[in-house]
Amino acid sequence: MKKRKLTIKMGMVWLMLICWFLPFLLVAGIMAFYMFGDYFDNKMTAEMDTLSFNSQVCTERLDYAVELSKSATYNGNINRAYELYRKQEMDRYTLLQTCDYQLRTYRHEICVQDAVLWLWDSPDIGKQSTFNESTGGTYRDILTYEEEDHDNVKELARNLGTGTAFYANKDRLYLVRNMVDRSFDEIATLVLRLNTEYCFANLTKLAEKTDVTVQIEDTVFPLKGEMLTWKDVHRGENHGKRGYYWKNNVLGLYDVREGNSCRLTTMLRIQDADSIMPLYGYRFVLFGMLVLLLPLLFLILKLQQKYLTRPIAALMKGAAEIEKGNLGYQMEEIPVTEELMYLTEAFNEMSEQLKYQFDHIYEEEIALRDARIMALQSHINPHFMNNTLEIINWEARMNGDEKVSEMIEALSVLMDATIDRKKQPEVRLSEEMEYVNAYLRILKERLGKRLVVRNELPESIMDCMVPRLILQPIIENAVEHGAIRNGSGTVILKGRREGRYLYLEIYNDGGITKEEEERVQRLLAPGYDTSREPSGNLGIANVNQRLKILYGDSCGLCIQNLGRNQVRTRLTILV
């Protein structure tokens, strides 16, 4: 199978792809290396270190808030006042005043926004509260606590014992601690609303599109954005003290800190993580390169189509037209480039010259063929003409004028066919048989009963066109080697048409010797020079050459010895 060649258009496209897309892919590969190589891991380690540091600061501030809540218990003022109250050595008003005095210590603590203390013997009546104006605390915060949070906090404190707990509701985070007596019975509960802007300052000031959630022990508190769960920042396997999770351009980080008083878990999710990654904006760079590349590629293809592909396609079309035989084909569209314009003009000139030369050679070939045919047609055996004249002369002396007239008429037919006044190289087979019959009439006068001629040509082929005087030399050859040489003989004419070919066959019973068969093969050989043969041997050679000149190499003359003194001469003619 012939290997398909690469076209110029495809070659140019591949070249542009290599020259332009290869750098594009190289840049993308470098960016991918930074994104997913060691640099990425190092960047993630740095991000986790930052988160760990911020979580550590937050844990220390929460520990400090827990220590503040313990100071009321360790101070002992409320416990002693409550003990005196039980012994009825102190009235309730003085007890509440003592509690209020203790709460005022939280007005100046930066990590506290509001503080509430209530007694267990009358939690709905014995409430004392205060707020820290410097951290944004207001009396409205106290009312919000009583309206929305007190019942839940009281339920939490009921089962708290001597421990510390956290309670979160919306943007409010409370630290809850019970105060007990020496028998570990709850006497009061201290509730501190923490200043989250201070306790989690490093986490609340992160960039936009960042979600932050903290979990203090079991209490989940969303600091910023949406509330996060472990599945948002964790791959799913057993997690350690810290880690990260990257998926679909979203980065999730977590860190677990064990403080002195509580455990803090920080969960952070960055929605558009490209902003913290190396080569920030690489997607826009690649997209910009691609956007600029595609119009440039389109422009190059258009220019290639106009200045290269279309002119070459026109040249190929012209070559195909020449191959089909449309000599002299001219290309009308002239390319704008100097090189292709030269090729186009050269093609048009060569095509015109080729047509001129072909026409000139063809005319010369036609003239040569006509000359050769005319020369071949003129080779009627002069011995036959002499013998005919002798017979006419003998008949004129020995007989009356009737036979002389008949012979003269037959001779006139032959002479007219030879002269060919109408200049027709081909005639119908029926007309050719008129010349044959005239020739046979003369031969019958010469040979009489010694010559028997049977015409078995079918009527269906009589309209076929054959070369003029093509049968006369063959019949003459059959008679000479049959009846004349043997004293008597029979000549049979047969014919048939098969497809595009007409086959005319002449049989004679004269036989053929080995020397004659070799001579026949020599005379019928392609390209044989008949000038070296005596004029008496030119008949069959002339017929063979005429047929090949007129109809090609598939036609011609064939003489075959059939045995039993039977010789067949076959003429193959294209019809």
Coordinates of C-alpha atoms in Angstrom, one line a residue:
M1 CA 0.0 0.0 0.0
K2 CA 1.3 3.4 -1.0
K3 CA 2.2 5.4 2.1
R4 CA 0.2 8.6 2.4
K5 CA 2.4 11.8 2.3
L6 CA 2.0 14.7 4.6
T7 CA 0.3 17.7 3.0
I8 CA 1.8 21.2 3.3
K9 CA -1.3 22.4 5.2
M10 CA -1.0 19.6 7.8
G11 CA 2.7 20.2 8.0
M12 CA 2.3 23.9 8.8
V13 CA -0.4 23.1 11.4
W14 CA 1.8 20.6 13.2
L15 CA 4.7 23.1 13.0
M16 CA 2.6 25.8 14.6
L17 CA 1.3 23.4 17.3
I18 CA 4.8 22.4 18.1
C19 CA 6.2 26.0 18.2
W20 CA 3.3 27.5 20.2
F21 CA 1.7 24.8 22.2
L22 CA 4.9 23.3 23.4
P23 CA 5.9 26.4 25.3
F24 CA 2.3 26.5 26.5
L25 CA 2.5 23.0 27.9
L26 CA 5.9 23.7 29.3
V27 CA 4.6 26.7 31.3
A28 CA 1.7 24.5 32.5
G29 CA 4.1 21.8 33.5
I30 CA 6.2 24.2 35.5
M31 CA 3.1 25.5 37.3
A32 CA 2.0 21.9 37.9
F33 CA 5.4 21.1 39.4
Y34 CA 5.1 24.0 41.8
M35 CA 1.5 23.1 42.6
F36 CA 1.9 19.4 43.2
G37 CA 5.6 19.1 44.0
D38 CA 7.6 19.7 47.2
Y39 CA 6.8 23.4 47.0
F40 CA 3.1 22.6 47.5
D41 CA 3.9 20.4 50.5
N42 CA 6.2 23.1 52.0
K43 CA 3.4 25.7 51.4
M44 CA 0.9 23.5 53.2
T45 CA 3.3 23.0 56.1
A46 CA 3.7 26.7 56.4
E47 CA 0.0 27.2 56.4
M48 CA -0.5 24.6 59.1
D49 CA 2.3 26.2 61.1
T50 CA 0.5 29.5 61.0
L51 CA -2.8 27.9 62.0
S52 CA -1.1 26.1 64.8
F53 CA 0.4 29.3 66.1
N54 CA -2.9 31.1 66.0
S55 CA -4.7 28.2 67.7
Q56 CA -2.1 28.2 70.4
V57 CA -2.7 31.9 71.1
C58 CA -6.4 31.3 71.2
T59 CA -5.9 28.3 73.5
E60 CA -3.9 30.4 75.9
R61 CA -6.5 33.1 76.0
L62 CA -9.2 30.6 76.7
D63 CA -7.1 29.1 79.5
Y64 CA -6.9 32.6 80.9
A65 CA -10.7 33.0 80.8
V66 CA -11.1 29.7 82.6
E67 CA -8.6 30.9 85.3
L68 CA -10.7 34.1 85.7
S69 CA -13.8 32.0 86.3
K70 CA -12.0 30.0 89.0
S71 CA -10.9 33.1 90.8
A72 CA -14.4 33.7 92.2
T73 CA -14.3 30.3 93.8
Y74 CA -10.8 30.5 95.1
N75 CA -11.4 34.0 96.5
G76 CA -13.9 32.6 99.0
N77 CA -15.9 35.7 99.6
I78 CA -19.1 34.4 98.0
N79 CA -18.7 31.1 99.9
R80 CA -18.3 32.8 103.3
A81 CA -21.1 35.2 102.6
Y82 CA -23.4 32.3 101.6
E83 CA -22.3 30.3 104.7
L84 CA -23.4 33.3 106.9
Y85 CA -26.6 33.6 104.9
R86 CA -27.4 30.0 105.7
K87 CA -26.8 30.6 109.4
Q88 CA -29.0 33.7 109.1
E89 CA -26.1 35.8 110.2
M90 CA -26.3 37.8 106.9
D91 CA -29.4 39.0 105.1
R92 CA -30.1 38.3 101.5
Y93 CA -29.4 41.8 100.4
T94 CA -25.9 41.8 101.8
L95 CA -25.3 38.4 100.1
L96 CA -26.3 39.8 96.7
Q97 CA -24.2 42.9 97.3
T98 CA -21.2 40.6 98.0
C99 CA -21.9 38.7 94.7
D100 CA -22.2 42.0 92.8
Y101 CA -18.9 43.2 94.2
Q102 CA -17.2 40.0 93.0
L103 CA -18.7 40.4 89.5
R104 CA -17.3 43.9 89.2
T105 CA -13.8 42.4 88.9
Y106 CA -14.7 41.2 85.4
R107 CA -15.5 44.7 84.1
H108 CA -11.9 45.3 83.3
E109 CA -10.9 41.9 81.9
I110 CA -10.4 42.1 78.1
C111 CA -11.5 38.5 77.5
V112 CA -14.9 39.1 79.2
Q113 CA -17.8 41.0 77.6
D114 CA -20.6 40.3 80.2
A115 CA -20.8 38.4 83.5
V116 CA -23.9 36.9 85.2
L117 CA -24.1 35.1 88.6
W118 CA -27.1 33.5 90.1
L119 CA -27.8 31.6 93.3
W120 CA -29.2 28.0 93.1
D121 CA -31.7 28.5 95.9
S122 CA -33.4 31.2 93.9
P123 CA -31.9 31.2 90.3
D124 CA -34.7 33.4 88.9
I125 CA -34.5 36.0 91.6
G126 CA -30.9 36.1 92.9
K127 CA -29.3 37.1 89.6
Q128 CA -26.4 39.6 89.6
S129 CA -24.9 40.8 86.3
T130 CA -22.4 43.3 84.9
F131 CA -20.9 44.1 81.5
N132 CA -17.5 45.4 80.2
E133 CA -18.0 48.5 78.1
S134 CA -14.4 48.5 76.9
T135 CA -15.0 45.1 75.1
G136 CA -18.4 46.1 73.7
G137 CA -20.6 44.8 76.5
T138 CA -24.0 46.4 77.0
Y139 CA -27.1 45.9 79.1
R140 CA -28.8 44.6 76.0
D141 CA -26.5 41.7 76.1
I142 CA -27.7 40.8 79.6
L143 CA -31.3 40.9 78.5
T144 CA -30.5 38.7 75.5
Y145 CA -28.9 36.2 77.8
E146 CA -32.0 36.1 80.1
E147 CA -34.4 35.9 77.1
E148 CA -32.6 33.3 74.9
D149 CA -29.8 31.6 76.8
H150 CA -30.5 31.4 80.6
D151 CA -32.7 28.3 80.5
N152 CA -30.1 26.3 78.4
V153 CA -27.2 27.5 80.5
K154 CA -29.1 26.5 83.7
E155 CA -29.7 23.0 82.3
L156 CA -26.1 22.7 81.4
A157 CA -24.9 23.8 84.8
R158 CA -27.3 21.4 86.6
N159 CA -25.1 18.4 85.5
L160 CA -21.8 20.3 85.4
G161 CA -20.5 19.6 88.9
T162 CA -17.2 21.4 89.7
G163 CA -16.1 21.4 86.1
T164 CA -16.0 24.2 83.4
A165 CA -18.2 24.1 80.3
F166 CA -18.8 26.3 77.2
Y167 CA -22.1 27.1 75.6
A168 CA -22.6 28.7 72.2
N169 CA -25.7 30.2 70.6
K170 CA -25.4 32.2 67.3
D171 CA -22.5 34.7 67.8
R172 CA -22.5 34.3 71.6
L173 CA -20.0 32.1 73.5
Y174 CA -20.4 31.6 77.2
L175 CA -18.1 30.1 79.8
V176 CA -20.1 28.4 82.6
R177 CA -18.7 27.4 86.0
N178 CA -20.4 26.3 89.2
M179 CA -19.4 27.5 92.7
V180 CA -19.7 24.8 95.4
D181 CA -19.4 24.7 99.2
R182 CA -17.3 22.5 101.2
S183 CA -19.7 19.6 100.7
F184 CA -19.5 20.2 96.9
D185 CA -23.0 21.3 96.7
E186 CA -23.8 24.0 94.1
I187 CA -24.5 27.4 95.7
A188 CA -24.1 29.6 92.6
T189 CA -23.2 29.6 88.9
L190 CA -21.0 32.0 87.2
V191 CA -21.6 32.7 83.4
L192 CA -19.0 34.7 81.5
R193 CA -19.8 35.8 77.9
L194 CA -16.4 35.8 76.3
N195 CA -15.0 38.5 74.1
T196 CA -14.6 36.4 70.9
E197 CA -12.9 39.2 69.0
Y198 CA -10.1 39.1 71.5
C199 CA -10.0 35.3 72.3
F200 CA -10.0 34.4 68.6
A201 CA -8.5 37.6 67.2
N202 CA -6.0 35.9 64.9
L203 CA -8.7 33.7 63.4
T204 CA -11.4 36.3 62.8
K205 CA -9.2 38.6 60.8
L206 CA -8.4 36.1 58.0
A207 CA -9.0 36.8 54.3
E208 CA -12.4 36.8 52.7
K209 CA -13.9 33.5 51.4
T210 CA -12.5 31.8 54.5
D211 CA -14.7 29.8 56.9
V212 CA -13.5 29.3 60.4
T213 CA -15.1 27.1 63.1
V214 CA -13.7 26.3 66.6
Q215 CA -14.6 23.5 68.8
I216 CA -13.9 24.0 72.5
E217 CA -14.2 20.6 74.1
D218 CA -17.6 19.5 72.6
T219 CA -19.0 23.0 71.9
V220 CA -18.9 24.0 68.3
F221 CA -18.8 27.7 67.6
P222 CA -18.6 29.2 64.0
L223 CA -16.3 32.2 64.1
K224 CA -16.5 33.2 60.4
G225 CA -18.6 32.1 57.4
E226 CA -20.3 28.7 57.4
M227 CA -20.1 26.2 60.2
L228 CA -17.6 23.5 59.4
T229 CA -17.5 19.8 60.2
W230 CA -14.7 17.3 60.1
K231 CA -15.6 16.1 56.6
D232 CA -14.9 19.7 55.3
V233 CA -11.3 19.7 56.4
H234 CA -10.5 16.0 56.8
R235 CA -9.8 13.2 54.3
G236 CA -11.7 10.6 56.4
E237 CA -8.9 8.6 57.9
N238 CA -8.0 8.9 61.6
H239 CA -6.8 12.4 62.1
G240 CA -3.9 13.6 64.1
K241 CA -3.1 16.8 65.8
R242 CA -3.2 18.7 62.5
G243 CA -3.6 18.2 58.8
Y244 CA -5.1 19.5 55.5
Y245 CA -7.5 18.5 52.8
W246 CA -7.3 19.8 49.2
K247 CA -10.2 19.3 46.8
N248 CA -11.6 21.3 43.8
N249 CA -9.5 24.3 44.6
V250 CA -10.8 24.3 48.2
L251 CA -8.3 24.0 51.0
G252 CA -9.3 22.6 54.4
L253 CA -7.0 22.9 57.5
Y254 CA -7.4 21.7 61.1
D255 CA -5.4 21.9 64.3
V256 CA -6.0 20.4 67.7
R257 CA -4.5 22.2 70.8
E258 CA -4.5 20.8 74.3
G259 CA -4.6 23.7 76.8
N260 CA -4.3 23.7 80.5
S261 CA -8.0 23.9 81.0
C262 CA -9.6 22.9 77.6
R263 CA -9.0 21.4 74.2
L264 CA -9.4 23.7 71.2
T265 CA -9.9 22.3 67.7
T266 CA -9.7 24.9 64.9
M267 CA -11.2 24.1 61.5
L268 CA -10.4 26.5 58.6
R269 CA -11.6 26.3 55.0
I270 CA -10.4 28.5 52.2
Q271 CA -12.9 28.6 49.3
D272 CA -10.5 30.0 46.6
A273 CA -7.2 28.5 47.6
D274 CA -5.4 29.8 44.5
S275 CA -4.9 33.1 46.4
I276 CA -2.5 31.4 48.8
M277 CA -0.9 29.0 46.4
P278 CA 2.4 29.6 44.4
L279 CA 2.0 31.1 41.0
Y280 CA -1.3 32.7 42.0
G281 CA -3.5 33.3 39.0
Y282 CA -1.8 30.7 36.8
R283 CA -5.2 29.7 35.4
F284 CA -5.7 33.2 34.1
V285 CA -2.3 33.2 32.6
L286 CA -2.9 29.9 30.8
F287 CA -6.3 31.0 29.7
G288 CA -4.9 34.3 28.4
M289 CA -2.2 32.5 26.5
L290 CA -4.7 30.2 24.9
V291 CA -7.1 33.1 24.0
L292 CA -4.2 34.9 22.3
L293 CA -3.0 31.8 20.6
L294 CA -6.2 30.8 19.0
P295 CA -6.7 34.0 16.9
L296 CA -3.1 33.9 16.0
L297 CA -3.4 30.3 14.8
F298 CA -6.5 31.2 12.9
L299 CA -4.8 34.2 11.2
I300 CA -1.8 32.0 10.2
L301 CA -4.1 29.4 8.7
K302 CA -6.0 32.0 6.7
L303 CA -2.8 33.4 5.4
Q304 CA -1.5 30.0 4.6
Q305 CA -4.8 29.2 2.8
K306 CA -4.6 32.3 0.7
Y307 CA -0.9 32.5 -0.1
L308 CA 0.1 28.8 -0.1
T309 CA -2.6 26.1 0.1
R310 CA -5.0 27.5 -2.5
P311 CA -2.4 28.2 -5.2
I312 CA -0.8 24.8 -4.7
A313 CA -4.3 23.2 -4.9
A314 CA -4.8 25.1 -8.2
L315 CA -1.5 23.7 -9.5
M316 CA -2.5 20.2 -8.5
K317 CA -5.9 20.6 -10.3
G318 CA -4.0 21.8 -13.4
A319 CA -1.7 18.8 -13.3
A320 CA -4.8 16.5 -13.0
E321 CA -6.4 18.2 -16.0
I322 CA -3.2 17.6 -18.0
E323 CA -3.2 14.0 -16.8
K324 CA -6.8 13.6 -18.0
G325 CA -5.7 14.8 -21.5
N326 CA -6.9 18.4 -21.3
L327 CA -3.8 19.7 -22.9
G328 CA -3.4 23.5 -23.0
Y329 CA -5.3 23.9 -19.6
Q330 CA -4.6 27.4 -18.3
M331 CA -4.8 28.6 -14.6
E332 CA -6.7 31.8 -14.4
E333 CA -6.0 32.7 -10.8
I334 CA -2.5 34.2 -10.4
P335 CA -1.0 33.9 -6.8
V336 CA 0.2 37.1 -5.1
T337 CA 3.5 35.6 -4.0
E338 CA 6.4 35.9 -6.4
E339 CA 7.5 32.2 -6.2
L340 CA 4.1 30.7 -6.8
M341 CA 3.3 33.3 -9.5
Y342 CA 6.4 32.2 -11.4
L343 CA 5.3 28.5 -11.0
T344 CA 1.8 29.3 -12.3
E345 CA 3.1 31.3 -15.3
A346 CA 5.6 28.5 -16.1
F347 CA 2.8 25.9 -15.8
N348 CA 0.5 27.8 -18.2
E349 CA 3.4 28.3 -20.7
M350 CA 4.4 24.6 -20.6
S351 CA 0.8 23.5 -20.9
E352 CA 0.4 25.6 -24.0
Q353 CA 3.6 24.4 -25.5
L354 CA 2.7 20.8 -24.8
K355 CA -0.6 21.2 -26.6
Y356 CA 1.1 22.8 -29.6
Q357 CA 3.7 20.0 -29.8
F358 CA 1.1 17.3 -29.3
D359 CA -1.1 18.7 -32.0
H360 CA 1.9 19.1 -34.3
I361 CA 3.1 15.6 -33.7
Y362 CA -0.4 14.2 -34.1
E363 CA -0.8 16.0 -37.5
E364 CA 2.5 14.6 -38.6
E365 CA 1.5 11.1 -37.5
I366 CA -1.7 11.4 -39.4
A367 CA 0.0 12.6 -42.5
L368 CA 2.6 9.8 -42.2
R369 CA 0.0 7.2 -41.7
D370 CA -2.0 8.4 -44.7
A371 CA 1.2 8.3 -46.8
R372 CA 2.0 4.8 -45.7
I373 CA -1.5 3.6 -46.3
M374 CA -1.5 5.1 -49.8
A375 CA 1.8 3.6 -50.5
L376 CA 0.7 0.2 -49.2
Q377 CA -2.6 0.4 -51.2
S378 CA -0.6 1.0 -54.4
H379 CA 1.2 -2.3 -54.1
I380 CA -1.1 -4.4 -56.4
N381 CA 0.9 -7.1 -58.0
P382 CA 2.0 -5.9 -61.4
H383 CA 2.1 -9.6 -62.6
F384 CA -1.6 -9.8 -62.0
M385 CA -2.2 -6.7 -64.2
N386 CA 0.0 -8.2 -66.9
N387 CA -1.8 -11.5 -66.7
T388 CA -5.1 -9.8 -66.9
L389 CA -4.1 -7.9 -69.9
E390 CA -2.9 -11.1 -71.6
I391 CA -6.2 -12.8 -70.9
I392 CA -8.1 -9.9 -72.3
N393 CA -5.9 -9.9 -75.4
W394 CA -6.3 -13.7 -75.8
E395 CA -10.1 -13.5 -75.4
A396 CA -10.3 -10.7 -77.8
R397 CA -8.6 -12.9 -80.4
M398 CA -10.3 -16.1 -79.7
N399 CA -13.8 -15.2 -78.8
G400 CA -16.5 -12.5 -79.3
D401 CA -16.7 -9.2 -77.6
E402 CA -19.1 -10.3 -74.6
K403 CA -16.4 -11.8 -72.4
V404 CA -14.0 -9.1 -73.2
S405 CA -16.6 -6.6 -72.1
E406 CA -17.1 -8.6 -68.8
M407 CA -13.4 -8.7 -68.1
I408 CA -12.9 -5.1 -68.9
E409 CA -15.8 -4.3 -66.5
A410 CA -14.3 -6.3 -63.7
L411 CA -10.9 -4.7 -64.4
S412 CA -12.6 -1.3 -64.3
V413 CA -14.0 -2.1 -60.9
L414 CA -10.6 -3.0 -59.5
M415 CA -8.9 0.0 -61.1
D416 CA -11.5 2.3 -59.6
A417 CA -11.0 0.7 -56.1
T418 CA -7.3 1.2 -56.5
I419 CA -7.5 4.8 -57.6
D420 CA -9.9 5.7 -54.7
R421 CA -11.2 8.9 -56.1
K422 CA -13.4 9.6 -53.0
K423 CA -10.3 9.2 -50.7
Q424 CA -12.2 6.9 -48.3
P425 CA -9.8 4.6 -46.4
E426 CA -12.6 2.5 -45.1
V427 CA -15.7 1.0 -46.9
R428 CA -18.5 -1.3 -46.0
L429 CA -17.8 -5.0 -46.2
S430 CA -20.5 -5.2 -48.8
E431 CA -18.6 -2.8 -51.1
E432 CA -15.3 -4.6 -50.4
M433 CA -17.0 -7.8 -51.6
E434 CA -17.8 -6.1 -54.9
Y435 CA -14.1 -5.6 -55.4
V436 CA -13.4 -9.2 -54.4
N437 CA -16.1 -10.5 -56.7
A438 CA -14.6 -8.5 -59.6
Y439 CA -11.2 -9.9 -58.9
L440 CA -12.6 -13.5 -58.6
R441 CA -14.5 -13.0 -61.9
I442 CA -11.2 -12.4 -63.6
L443 CA -9.6 -15.3 -61.9
K444 CA -12.5 -17.6 -62.9
E445 CA -11.8 -16.7 -66.5
R446 CA -8.2 -17.7 -66.0
L447 CA -8.6 -20.8 -63.9
G448 CA -12.1 -22.0 -64.9
K449 CA -13.3 -25.0 -62.9
R450 CA -9.9 -25.5 -61.2
L451 CA -10.9 -22.7 -58.8
V452 CA -13.9 -23.1 -56.5
V453 CA -14.8 -20.1 -54.3
R454 CA -17.4 -20.4 -51.5
N455 CA -18.7 -17.2 -49.8
E456 CA -20.0 -18.0 -46.4
L457 CA -20.0 -14.5 -45.0
P458 CA -23.1 -13.8 -42.9
E459 CA -25.4 -11.0 -44.1
S460 CA -25.3 -9.5 -40.5
I461 CA -21.7 -8.2 -40.9
M462 CA -22.0 -6.7 -44.3
D463 CA -22.5 -3.2 -42.9
C464 CA -19.2 -3.3 -40.9
M465 CA -16.5 -0.9 -42.1
V466 CA -13.2 -2.4 -43.3
P467 CA -10.1 -1.0 -45.0
R468 CA -10.4 -0.6 -48.8
L469 CA -8.9 -3.5 -50.8
I470 CA -7.9 -5.4 -47.6
L471 CA -9.2 -8.8 -48.9
Q472 CA -7.8 -8.8 -52.4
P473 CA -4.1 -9.5 -51.4
I474 CA -5.2 -12.3 -49.1
I475 CA -7.4 -14.0 -51.7
E476 CA -4.6 -13.6 -54.3
N477 CA -2.2 -15.3 -51.8
A478 CA -4.7 -18.1 -51.2
V479 CA -5.2 -18.7 -54.9
E480 CA -1.5 -18.6 -55.7
H481 CA -0.6 -21.1 -53.0
G482 CA -3.6 -23.3 -53.6
A483 CA -5.3 -23.6 -56.9
I484 CA -2.5 -22.3 -59.1
R485 CA 0.3 -24.3 -57.4
N486 CA -1.7 -27.5 -57.1
G487 CA -3.6 -27.1 -60.4
S488 CA -6.9 -26.7 -58.6
G489 CA -8.3 -25.7 -55.3
T490 CA -11.0 -24.3 -53.1
V491 CA -11.1 -20.9 -51.3
I492 CA -13.7 -20.4 -48.5
L493 CA -14.6 -17.0 -47.1
K494 CA -16.0 -16.9 -43.5
G495 CA -16.6 -14.1 -41.0
R496 CA -18.1 -13.3 -37.6
R497 CA -18.3 -10.4 -35.1
E498 CA -17.5 -10.8 -31.4
G499 CA -17.8 -7.7 -29.3
R500 CA -15.8 -4.9 -30.8
Y501 CA -13.9 -7.0 -33.2
L502 CA -14.7 -8.4 -36.7
Y503 CA -12.9 -11.6 -37.8
L504 CA -12.6 -12.3 -41.5
E505 CA -11.2 -15.8 -42.4
I506 CA -10.0 -17.2 -45.8
Y507 CA -9.4 -20.9 -46.0
N508 CA -7.5 -22.6 -48.8
D509 CA -6.4 -26.2 -49.4
G510 CA -3.0 -25.5 -50.8
G511 CA -1.0 -26.2 -47.6
I512 CA 2.1 -24.5 -46.5
T513 CA 5.7 -25.7 -46.3
K514 CA 8.0 -25.1 -43.3
E515 CA 10.1 -22.6 -45.2
E516 CA 6.9 -20.7 -46.2
E517 CA 5.7 -20.7 -42.6
E518 CA 9.0 -19.2 -41.4
R519 CA 8.8 -16.5 -44.2
V520 CA 5.2 -15.7 -43.1
Q521 CA 6.3 -15.3 -39.5
R522 CA 9.1 -13.0 -40.6
L523 CA 6.8 -10.9 -42.7
L524 CA 4.3 -10.5 -39.9
A525 CA 6.8 -9.7 -37.2
P526 CA 6.4 -6.3 -35.5
G527 CA 8.5 -3.6 -37.1
Y528 CA 9.8 -5.8 -39.9
D529 CA 11.4 -3.7 -42.7
T530 CA 9.6 -4.8 -45.9
S531 CA 12.0 -2.9 -48.1
R532 CA 14.3 -5.9 -48.0
E533 CA 11.6 -8.2 -49.5
P534 CA 10.9 -8.8 -53.2
S535 CA 7.7 -7.1 -54.4
G536 CA 6.0 -10.5 -54.7
N537 CA 6.2 -11.0 -50.9
L538 CA 4.7 -7.7 -49.8
G539 CA 1.0 -8.6 -50.0
I540 CA 0.4 -10.1 -46.6
A541 CA 3.0 -7.8 -44.9
N542 CA 1.2 -4.7 -46.3
V543 CA -2.2 -6.0 -45.1
N544 CA -0.8 -6.6 -41.6
Q545 CA 0.8 -3.2 -41.3
R546 CA -2.3 -1.4 -42.6
L547 CA -4.5 -3.1 -39.9
K548 CA -2.1 -2.2 -37.1
I549 CA -1.7 1.4 -38.3
L550 CA -5.5 1.9 -38.5
Y551 CA -6.6 -0.1 -35.4
G552 CA -3.6 -0.7 -33.2
D553 CA -1.6 -3.7 -32.1
S554 CA -4.6 -5.8 -31.1
C555 CA -5.6 -6.1 -34.8
G556 CA -3.7 -7.5 -37.7
L557 CA -3.2 -10.6 -39.8
C558 CA -2.6 -14.2 -38.7
I559 CA -1.8 -17.2 -41.0
Q560 CA -2.1 -20.6 -39.4
N561 CA -1.4 -24.1 -40.9
L562 CA -4.4 -26.3 -39.8
G563 CA -2.9 -29.5 -41.2
R564 CA -4.3 -31.8 -43.9
N565 CA -3.3 -29.1 -46.5
Q566 CA -5.6 -26.6 -44.9
V567 CA -4.4 -23.0 -44.3
R568 CA -6.4 -20.3 -42.5
T569 CA -5.8 -16.6 -42.9
R570 CA -7.5 -14.5 -40.3
L571 CA -8.0 -10.7 -40.3
T572 CA -8.8 -9.0 -37.0
I573 CA -10.5 -5.6 -37.5
L574 CA -11.8 -3.1 -34.8
V575 CA -15.4 -2.0 -35.5

